[in-house]
Short mmCIF file of C-alpha atoms in Angstrom, two decimals:
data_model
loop_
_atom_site.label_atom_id
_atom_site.label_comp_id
_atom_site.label_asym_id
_atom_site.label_seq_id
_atom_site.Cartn_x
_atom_site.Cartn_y
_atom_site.Cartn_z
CA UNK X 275 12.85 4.36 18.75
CA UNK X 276 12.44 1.34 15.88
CA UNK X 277 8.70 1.56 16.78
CA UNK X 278 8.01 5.11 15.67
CA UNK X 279 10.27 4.19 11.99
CA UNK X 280 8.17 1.07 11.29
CA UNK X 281 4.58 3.45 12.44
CA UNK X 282 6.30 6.47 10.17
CA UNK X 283 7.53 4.36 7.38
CA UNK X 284 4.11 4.64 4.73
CA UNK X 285 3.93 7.12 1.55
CA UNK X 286 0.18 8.99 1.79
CA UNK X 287 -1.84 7.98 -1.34
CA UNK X 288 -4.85 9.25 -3.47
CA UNK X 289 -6.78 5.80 -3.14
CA UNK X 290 -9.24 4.52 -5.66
CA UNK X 291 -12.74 3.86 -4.33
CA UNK X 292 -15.70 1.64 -5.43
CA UNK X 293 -19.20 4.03 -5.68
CA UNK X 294 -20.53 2.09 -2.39
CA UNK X 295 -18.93 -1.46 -1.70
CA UNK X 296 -16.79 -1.95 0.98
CA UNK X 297 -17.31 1.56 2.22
CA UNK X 298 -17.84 2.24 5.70
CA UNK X 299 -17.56 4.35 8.50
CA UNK X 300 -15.37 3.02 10.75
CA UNK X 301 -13.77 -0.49 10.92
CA UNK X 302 -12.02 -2.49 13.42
CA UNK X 303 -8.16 -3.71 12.82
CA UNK X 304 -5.92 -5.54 14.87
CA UNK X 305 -2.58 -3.95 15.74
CA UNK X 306 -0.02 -6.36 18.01
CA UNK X 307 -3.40 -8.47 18.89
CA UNK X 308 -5.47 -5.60 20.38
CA UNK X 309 -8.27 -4.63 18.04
CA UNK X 310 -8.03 -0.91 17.37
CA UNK X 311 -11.54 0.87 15.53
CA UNK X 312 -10.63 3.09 13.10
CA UNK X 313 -12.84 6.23 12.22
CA UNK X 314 -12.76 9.53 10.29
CA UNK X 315 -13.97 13.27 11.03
CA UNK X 316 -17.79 13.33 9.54
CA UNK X 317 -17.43 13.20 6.25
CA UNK X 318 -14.93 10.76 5.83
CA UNK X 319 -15.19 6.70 5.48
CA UNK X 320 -12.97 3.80 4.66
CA UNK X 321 -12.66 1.37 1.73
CA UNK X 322 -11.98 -1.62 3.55
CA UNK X 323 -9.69 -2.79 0.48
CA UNK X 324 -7.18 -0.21 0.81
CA UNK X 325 -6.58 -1.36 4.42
CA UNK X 326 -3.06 -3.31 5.76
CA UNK X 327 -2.69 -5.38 8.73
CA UNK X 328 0.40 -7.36 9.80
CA UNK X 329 3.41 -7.67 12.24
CA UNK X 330 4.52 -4.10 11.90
CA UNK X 331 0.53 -3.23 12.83
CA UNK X 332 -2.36 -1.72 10.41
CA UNK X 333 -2.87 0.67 8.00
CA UNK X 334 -5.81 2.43 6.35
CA UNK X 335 -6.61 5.10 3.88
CA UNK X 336 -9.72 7.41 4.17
CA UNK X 337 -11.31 9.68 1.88
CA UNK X 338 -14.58 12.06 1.85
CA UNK X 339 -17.35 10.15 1.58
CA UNK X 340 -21.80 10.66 1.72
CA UNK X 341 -24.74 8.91 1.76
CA UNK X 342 -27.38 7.26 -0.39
CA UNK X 343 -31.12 7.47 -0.06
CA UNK X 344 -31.14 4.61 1.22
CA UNK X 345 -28.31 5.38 3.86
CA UNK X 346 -25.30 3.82 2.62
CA UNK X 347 -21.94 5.34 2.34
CA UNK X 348 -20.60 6.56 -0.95
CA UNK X 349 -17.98 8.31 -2.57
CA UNK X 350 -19.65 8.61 -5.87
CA UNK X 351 -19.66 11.63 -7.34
CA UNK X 352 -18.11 13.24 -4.00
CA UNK X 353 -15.44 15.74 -4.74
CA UNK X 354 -12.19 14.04 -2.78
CA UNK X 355 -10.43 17.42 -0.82
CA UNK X 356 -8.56 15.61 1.23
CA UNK X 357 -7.12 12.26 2.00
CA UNK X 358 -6.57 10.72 5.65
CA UNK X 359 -4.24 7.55 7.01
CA UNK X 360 -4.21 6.16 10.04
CA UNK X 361 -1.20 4.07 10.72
CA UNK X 362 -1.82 1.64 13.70
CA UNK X 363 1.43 0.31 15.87
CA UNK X 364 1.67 -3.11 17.48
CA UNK X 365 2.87 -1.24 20.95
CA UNK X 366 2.10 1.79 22.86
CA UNK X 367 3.72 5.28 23.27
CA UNK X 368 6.91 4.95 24.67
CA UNK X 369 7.16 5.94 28.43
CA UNK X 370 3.52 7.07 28.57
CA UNK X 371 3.45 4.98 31.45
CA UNK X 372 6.64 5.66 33.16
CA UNK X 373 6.56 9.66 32.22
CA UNK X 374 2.48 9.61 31.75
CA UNK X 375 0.83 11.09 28.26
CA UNK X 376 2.61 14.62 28.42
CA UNK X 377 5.93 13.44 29.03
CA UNK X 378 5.98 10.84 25.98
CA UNK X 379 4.66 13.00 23.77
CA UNK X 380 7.34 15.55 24.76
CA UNK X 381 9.71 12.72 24.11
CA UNK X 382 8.15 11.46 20.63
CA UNK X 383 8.52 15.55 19.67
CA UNK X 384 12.03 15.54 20.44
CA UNK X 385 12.53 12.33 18.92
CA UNK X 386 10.78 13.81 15.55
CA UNK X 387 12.90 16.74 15.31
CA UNK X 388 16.06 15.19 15.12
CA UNK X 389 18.59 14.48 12.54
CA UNK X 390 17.09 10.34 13.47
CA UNK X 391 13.84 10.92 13.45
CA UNK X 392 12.49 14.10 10.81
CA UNK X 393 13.32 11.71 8.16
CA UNK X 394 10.86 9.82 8.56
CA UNK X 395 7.94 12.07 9.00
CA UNK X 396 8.14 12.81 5.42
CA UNK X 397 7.36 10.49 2.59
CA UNK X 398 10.40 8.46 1.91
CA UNK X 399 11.96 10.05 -1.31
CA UNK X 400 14.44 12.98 0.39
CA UNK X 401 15.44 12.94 3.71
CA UNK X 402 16.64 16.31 3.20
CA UNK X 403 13.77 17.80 1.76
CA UNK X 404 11.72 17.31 4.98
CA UNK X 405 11.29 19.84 7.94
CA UNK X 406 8.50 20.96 10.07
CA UNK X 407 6.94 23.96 9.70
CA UNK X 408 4.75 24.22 13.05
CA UNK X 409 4.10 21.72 16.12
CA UNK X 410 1.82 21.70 19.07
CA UNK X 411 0.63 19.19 22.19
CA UNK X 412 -2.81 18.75 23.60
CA UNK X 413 -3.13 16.71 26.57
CA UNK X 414 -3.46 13.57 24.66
CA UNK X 415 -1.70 14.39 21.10
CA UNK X 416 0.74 15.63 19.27
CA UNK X 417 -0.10 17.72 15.85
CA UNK X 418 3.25 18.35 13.20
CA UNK X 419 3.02 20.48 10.67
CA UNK X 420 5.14 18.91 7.64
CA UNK X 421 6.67 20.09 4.80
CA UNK X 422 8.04 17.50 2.27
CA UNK X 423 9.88 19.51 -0.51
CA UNK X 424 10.54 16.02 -2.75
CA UNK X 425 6.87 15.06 -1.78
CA UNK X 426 5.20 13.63 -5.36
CA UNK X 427 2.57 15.99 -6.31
CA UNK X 428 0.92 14.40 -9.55
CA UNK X 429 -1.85 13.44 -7.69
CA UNK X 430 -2.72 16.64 -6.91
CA UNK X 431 -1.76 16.67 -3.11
CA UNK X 432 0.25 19.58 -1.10
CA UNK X 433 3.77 18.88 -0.52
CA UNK X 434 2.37 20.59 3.26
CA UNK X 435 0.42 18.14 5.42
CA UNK X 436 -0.35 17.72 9.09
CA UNK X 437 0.67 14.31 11.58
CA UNK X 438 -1.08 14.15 14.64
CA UNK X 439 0.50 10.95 17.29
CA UNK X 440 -1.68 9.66 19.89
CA UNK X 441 -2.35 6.70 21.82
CA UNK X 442 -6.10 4.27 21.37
CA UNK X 443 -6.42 1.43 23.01
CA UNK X 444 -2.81 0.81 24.02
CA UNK X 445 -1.48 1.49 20.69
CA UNK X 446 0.53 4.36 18.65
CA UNK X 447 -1.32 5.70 16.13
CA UNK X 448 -0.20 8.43 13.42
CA UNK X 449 -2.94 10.36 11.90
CA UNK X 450 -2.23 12.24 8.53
CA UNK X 451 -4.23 14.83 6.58
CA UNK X 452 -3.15 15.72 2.93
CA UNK X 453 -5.21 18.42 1.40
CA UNK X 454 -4.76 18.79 -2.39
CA UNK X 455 -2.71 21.54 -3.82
CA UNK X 456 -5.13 24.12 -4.27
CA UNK X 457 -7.95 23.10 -1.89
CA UNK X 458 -5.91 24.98 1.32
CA UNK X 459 -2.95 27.05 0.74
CA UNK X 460 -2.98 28.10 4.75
CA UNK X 461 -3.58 23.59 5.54
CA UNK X 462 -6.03 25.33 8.17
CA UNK X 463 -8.77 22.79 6.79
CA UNK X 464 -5.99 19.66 7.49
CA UNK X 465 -5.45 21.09 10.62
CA UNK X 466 -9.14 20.94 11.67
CA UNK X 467 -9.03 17.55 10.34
CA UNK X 468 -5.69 16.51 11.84
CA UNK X 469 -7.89 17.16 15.27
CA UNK X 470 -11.02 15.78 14.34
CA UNK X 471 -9.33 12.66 13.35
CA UNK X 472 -7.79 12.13 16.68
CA UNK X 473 -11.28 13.13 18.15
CA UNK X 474 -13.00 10.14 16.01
CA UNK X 475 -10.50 7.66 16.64
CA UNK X 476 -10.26 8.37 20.78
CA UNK X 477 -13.96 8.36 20.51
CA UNK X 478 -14.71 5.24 18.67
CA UNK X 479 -12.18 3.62 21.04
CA UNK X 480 -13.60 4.78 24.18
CA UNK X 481 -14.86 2.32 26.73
CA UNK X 482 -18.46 0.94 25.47
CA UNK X 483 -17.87 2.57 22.25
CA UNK X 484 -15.66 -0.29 20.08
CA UNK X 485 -16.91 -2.35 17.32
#
């Protein structure tokens, strides 16, 4: 199970973006030497500057974005109401090819709530302070519904945030949406994000469809 603590082990942060450079749509990392395209619900883009890669795989930070007249991405003067990471492993899902898709997600689950694994869903602070709150599988994901009690909230974002775990191009990826304090008090906007996120990402990695 070391895979899933180095893909868990990240704090979620409010990033900093420039008006319109470096900000894209999608971008392509490299996770354990497969290259992995990373991409947002609509309405989302990357700074490429807040991004990671190394041994223990790739990391990037997303945040609501538009566009110019002249069709560029922006965050300029975009109210930010939620922010997104993607967290990219070097490996696969364990036993998704042994138990297929269902049957490792079942295990990662399991894995996730217990005394091991919860831990490190949260952000790092307070073991203790962690639990989940709701859960649910699709055929090809796994969606968590997180409360982190010792969560910092002087950024502004909800100690409440959603995880969804599922596999692109050979590789693990965890998917978080943190919506701001006040911006969802039911997370059913993070949730709908949570799923478009995984939609994007499966999408962008689909045969034909990479960078």
């Amino acid at each position: 199970m070391r895979i899933y603590s180095l893909l868990l082990s990240f704090t979620l942060l409010a990033a900093c973006f420039s008006p319109t450079r470096g900000i894209v749509t999608s971008a392509s990392v490299v996770a354990g030497g497969v290259p992995v395209v990373v991409a947002g619900p609509p309405g989302f883009c990357i700074d490429e500057r807040t991004g990671e890669q190394n041994r223990a795989g790739a990391f990037v930070i997303l945040s609501d974005c538009d566009q110019t007249e002249a069709g560029r991405a922006t965050i300029a003067d975009v109210p930010l109401s939620a922010v997104l990471v993607a967290a990219v492993s070097p490996s696969g899902l364990l036993g998704a090819r042994e138990r297929g898709m269902g049957g490792a997600l079942a295990d990662l689950e399991e894995f996730l709530r217990s005394p091991a694994g919860l831990p490190s869903l949260g952000k790092g602070r307070e073991p203790a302070a962690v639990s989940i709150l709701r859960s649910y599988r699709t055929a090809d994901a796994l969606y968590i519904l997180v409360q982190d009690r010792a969560a910092p909230t002087g950024a502004g974002l909800s100690q409440r945030f959603w995880r969804a775990f599922t596999e692109v191009n050979g590789r693990l990826a965890s998917l978080s949406a943190n919506s701001f304090a006040n911006s969802d008090a039911s997370e059913a906007r993070a949730r709908a994000l949570a799923e478009g996120f995984v939609a994007a990402m499966q999408a962008a990695n689909a045969t034909g469809a990479r960078l």
